[in-house]
Amino acid sequence: HTTRQLCIHIIMKLKLIKTMWGVDAGSGSVAEWDAVLMRLVADGFTGIEFPVGPFNPFADKKEAMLGLFKKYSLDLIVQVHTCGYPVASRNVEEHLASFKTLVSDAVSWGPVLINSHSGKDSWGFEQSLSFFKSALAFQATISVPVVHETHRQRVLFNPWITRDLIAALPAEFRLNADLSHWCCVAERVLNANGEDDDWPEILAAVAERCDLVHARVGWEDGPQVSDPRDSNYAQHVEHHEQWWDVIWQSQERRGRTVCYHEPEFGPAPYMPVLPFSHMPVADLWDINTYMGKRATERWAKLFANASYR
């Protein structure tokens, strides 16, 4: 028994994913992107996430970029946004059609994972359930796993609807846990003061379905603290890291060989800016690199100690 657990522990690997959201590649030439990819690999990242659709920074240089991704042995996670962003429709069938089109495009990039911003927050439960059942049926026809992100404007914008959908849908319904959004929606760091007695059960359910973590730190009035290095946000960071621990531990127990963890602090309007000059209050690249290093160090400590089992 001990040997089996040790083998699982050894082969499970933390893979840091670098978001392309807010990354500055100058004019966006292939040479400039080459320099960006070289830099992020040097910072310890082994993959990237980028969207298809109108926000795809690589759409006009696909073959060249695929060559660069291969050059740096990068894992690709491709993001899709059903009916665009901001969300342009409430119609379930339109979202499903959008999902199919965008996911098909995403598959053509050869990703290890597709991350979907799915549906509309104003849907009722039965509409949401209908969408996800149809989405899962389509997912079964492709070779790339799909996760659905816990994100504002979308179906999974709060923990309680997410809990109910997990209970109603099969294990194939997989998640990308971006728990920072739920802090903003609930206007609190969930269960920080013991006020949310249902939170441990919800977090455990999310962890069992989670195949990707968007590691951004939210706070009571927004999805992103201005700078996680600021001691004023130390408790916010610690609460989020404890939640990620639960997810990692769930993945380890399930025998996963890879954990995808993506520091996903973003530019304005997520990043606060100074008045008038509109200059960001912190360096976005440095923050995500810092969060990646924290995750790597915490991972090593967590899995060096088997006591949580």
mmCIF file of N, CA, C and O in Angstrom, residues 28-35 37 48 50 56-74 76 108-109:
data_model
loop_
_atom_site.group_PDB
_atom_site.id
_atom_site.type_symbol
_atom_site.label_atom_id
_atom_site.label_comp_id
_atom_site.label_asym_id
_atom_site.label_seq_id
_atom_site.Cartn_x
_atom_site.Cartn_y
_atom_site.Cartn_z
ATOM 1 N N GLY A 28 3.849 41.577 -32.281
ATOM 2 C CA GLY A 28 3.256 40.250 -32.457
ATOM 3 C C GLY A 28 3.890 39.429 -33.559
ATOM 4 O O GLY A 28 3.282 38.465 -34.049
ATOM 5 N N SER A 29 5.127 39.756 -33.931
ATOM 6 C CA SER A 29 5.813 38.978 -34.955
ATOM 7 C C SER A 29 6.209 37.614 -34.393
ATOM 8 O O SER A 29 6.273 37.414 -33.175
ATOM 9 N N VAL A 30 6.499 36.686 -35.286
ATOM 10 C CA VAL A 30 6.913 35.345 -34.852
ATOM 11 C C VAL A 30 8.195 35.435 -34.024
ATOM 12 O O VAL A 30 8.335 34.749 -32.993
ATOM 13 N N ALA A 31 9.130 36.292 -34.443
ATOM 14 C CA ALA A 31 10.382 36.440 -33.700
ATOM 15 C C ALA A 31 10.134 36.971 -32.286
ATOM 16 O O ALA A 31 10.767 36.526 -31.321
ATOM 17 N N GLU A 32 9.198 37.912 -32.156
ATOM 18 C CA GLU A 32 8.890 38.457 -30.830
ATOM 19 C C GLU A 32 8.214 37.402 -29.957
ATOM 20 O O GLU A 32 8.495 37.297 -28.754
ATOM 21 N N TRP A 33 7.326 36.593 -30.553
ATOM 22 C CA TRP A 33 6.713 35.517 -29.784
ATOM 23 C C TRP A 33 7.752 34.460 -29.397
ATOM 24 O O TRP A 33 7.677 33.862 -28.321
ATOM 25 N N ASP A 34 8.723 34.224 -30.248
ATOM 26 C CA ASP A 34 9.805 33.301 -29.912
ATOM 27 C C ASP A 34 10.502 33.757 -28.637
ATOM 28 O O ASP A 34 10.773 32.954 -27.728
ATOM 29 N N ALA A 35 10.785 35.043 -28.545
ATOM 30 C CA ALA A 35 11.447 35.581 -27.352
ATOM 31 C C ALA A 35 10.569 35.435 -26.114
ATOM 32 O O ALA A 35 11.063 35.136 -25.017
ATOM 33 N N LEU A 37 8.255 33.102 -25.603
ATOM 34 C CA LEU A 37 8.211 31.692 -25.221
ATOM 35 C C LEU A 37 9.518 31.270 -24.547
ATOM 36 O O LEU A 37 9.506 30.511 -23.564
ATOM 37 N N ILE A 48 1.248 26.836 -22.278
ATOM 38 C CA ILE A 48 0.573 28.121 -22.389
ATOM 39 C C ILE A 48 -0.917 27.891 -22.600
ATOM 40 O O ILE A 48 -1.344 26.826 -23.053
ATOM 41 N N PHE A 50 -4.183 29.947 -24.515
ATOM 42 C CA PHE A 50 -4.593 31.052 -25.370
ATOM 43 C C PHE A 50 -5.968 30.728 -25.940
ATOM 44 O O PHE A 50 -6.366 29.560 -26.000
ATOM 45 N N ASN A 56 -7.695 35.330 -30.483
ATOM 46 C CA ASN A 56 -6.534 34.469 -30.699
ATOM 47 C C ASN A 56 -5.347 35.300 -31.199
ATOM 48 O O ASN A 56 -5.385 35.837 -32.316
ATOM 49 N N PRO A 57 -4.256 35.396 -30.406
ATOM 50 C CA PRO A 57 -3.120 36.214 -30.845
ATOM 51 C C PRO A 57 -2.293 35.552 -31.937
ATOM 52 O O PRO A 57 -1.416 36.186 -32.515
ATOM 53 N N PHE A 58 -2.562 34.267 -32.212
ATOM 54 C CA PHE A 58 -1.745 33.510 -33.164
ATOM 55 C C PHE A 58 -2.495 33.146 -34.446
ATOM 56 O O PHE A 58 -1.977 32.410 -35.284
ATOM 57 N N ALA A 59 -3.706 33.638 -34.609
ATOM 58 C CA ALA A 59 -4.578 33.183 -35.699
ATOM 59 C C ALA A 59 -3.959 33.387 -37.072
ATOM 60 O O ALA A 59 -4.134 32.559 -37.965
ATOM 61 N N ASP A 60 -3.226 34.479 -37.271
ATOM 62 C CA ASP A 60 -2.683 34.794 -38.595
ATOM 63 C C ASP A 60 -1.293 34.208 -38.816
ATOM 64 O O ASP A 60 -0.650 34.480 -39.840
ATOM 65 N N LYS A 61 -0.809 33.408 -37.872
ATOM 66 C CA LYS A 61 0.530 32.834 -37.988
ATOM 67 C C LYS A 61 0.549 31.421 -37.414
ATOM 68 O O LYS A 61 1.479 31.008 -36.739
ATOM 69 N N LYS A 62 -0.509 30.661 -37.699
ATOM 70 C CA LYS A 62 -0.728 29.376 -37.044
ATOM 71 C C LYS A 62 0.424 28.399 -37.250
ATOM 72 O O LYS A 62 0.942 27.832 -36.275
ATOM 73 N N GLU A 63 0.816 28.167 -38.476
ATOM 74 C CA GLU A 63 1.842 27.154 -38.735
ATOM 75 C C GLU A 63 3.174 27.527 -38.100
ATOM 76 O O GLU A 63 3.867 26.675 -37.526
ATOM 77 N N ALA A 64 3.527 28.803 -38.184
ATOM 78 C CA ALA A 64 4.785 29.252 -37.581
ATOM 79 C C ALA A 64 4.749 29.086 -36.065
ATOM 80 O O ALA A 64 5.736 28.657 -35.448
ATOM 81 N N MET A 65 3.615 29.398 -35.452
ATOM 82 C CA MET A 65 3.514 29.285 -34.002
ATOM 83 C C MET A 65 3.496 27.828 -33.557
ATOM 84 O O MET A 65 4.095 27.471 -32.537
ATOM 85 N N LEU A 66 2.834 26.980 -34.322
ATOM 86 C CA LEU A 66 2.857 25.562 -33.984
ATOM 87 C C LEU A 66 4.290 25.038 -33.996
ATOM 88 O O LEU A 66 4.667 24.189 -33.167
ATOM 89 N N GLY A 67 5.095 25.560 -34.915
ATOM 90 C CA GLY A 67 6.505 25.191 -34.943
ATOM 91 C C GLY A 67 7.239 25.656 -33.700
ATOM 92 O O GLY A 67 8.070 24.919 -33.137
ATOM 93 N N LEU A 68 6.930 26.863 -33.235
ATOM 94 C CA LEU A 68 7.559 27.373 -32.016
ATOM 95 C C LEU A 68 7.107 26.588 -30.784
ATOM 96 O O LEU A 68 7.908 26.297 -29.891
ATOM 97 N N PHE A 69 5.834 26.247 -30.735
ATOM 98 C CA PHE A 69 5.344 25.468 -29.587
ATOM 99 C C PHE A 69 6.075 24.129 -29.514
ATOM 100 O O PHE A 69 6.432 23.651 -28.433
ATOM 101 N N LYS A 70 6.306 23.530 -30.680
ATOM 102 C CA LYS A 70 7.044 22.261 -30.721
ATOM 103 C C LYS A 70 8.494 22.469 -30.320
ATOM 104 O O LYS A 70 9.082 21.653 -29.588
ATOM 105 N N LYS A 71 9.084 23.567 -30.771
ATOM 106 C CA LYS A 71 10.479 23.885 -30.442
ATOM 107 C C LYS A 71 10.690 23.925 -28.932
ATOM 108 O O LYS A 71 11.718 23.430 -28.428
ATOM 109 N N TYR A 72 9.717 24.486 -28.204
ATOM 110 C CA TYR A 72 9.855 24.630 -26.756
ATOM 111 C C TYR A 72 9.112 23.536 -25.973
ATOM 112 O O TYR A 72 9.011 23.622 -24.751
ATOM 113 N N SER A 73 8.604 22.532 -26.686
ATOM 114 C CA SER A 73 7.912 21.389 -26.062
ATOM 115 C C SER A 73 6.799 21.845 -25.116
ATOM 116 O O SER A 73 6.674 21.361 -23.989
ATOM 117 N N LEU A 74 5.989 22.773 -25.592
ATOM 118 C CA LEU A 74 4.950 23.360 -24.755
ATOM 119 C C LEU A 74 3.649 22.554 -24.827
ATOM 120 O O LEU A 74 3.205 22.165 -25.908
ATOM 121 N N LEU A 76 -0.260 22.790 -24.760
ATOM 122 C CA LEU A 76 -1.196 23.847 -25.130
ATOM 123 C C LEU A 76 -2.549 23.608 -24.482
ATOM 124 O O LEU A 76 -3.093 22.501 -24.541
ATOM 125 N N SER A 108 -7.894 21.712 -33.571
ATOM 126 C CA SER A 108 -6.940 21.794 -34.687
ATOM 127 C C SER A 108 -5.575 22.306 -34.253
ATOM 128 O O SER A 108 -4.598 22.190 -35.010
ATOM 129 N N TRP A 109 -5.487 22.871 -33.053
ATOM 130 C CA TRP A 109 -4.208 23.371 -32.535
ATOM 131 C C TRP A 109 -3.425 22.290 -31.782
ATOM 132 O O TRP A 109 -2.306 22.529 -31.357
#
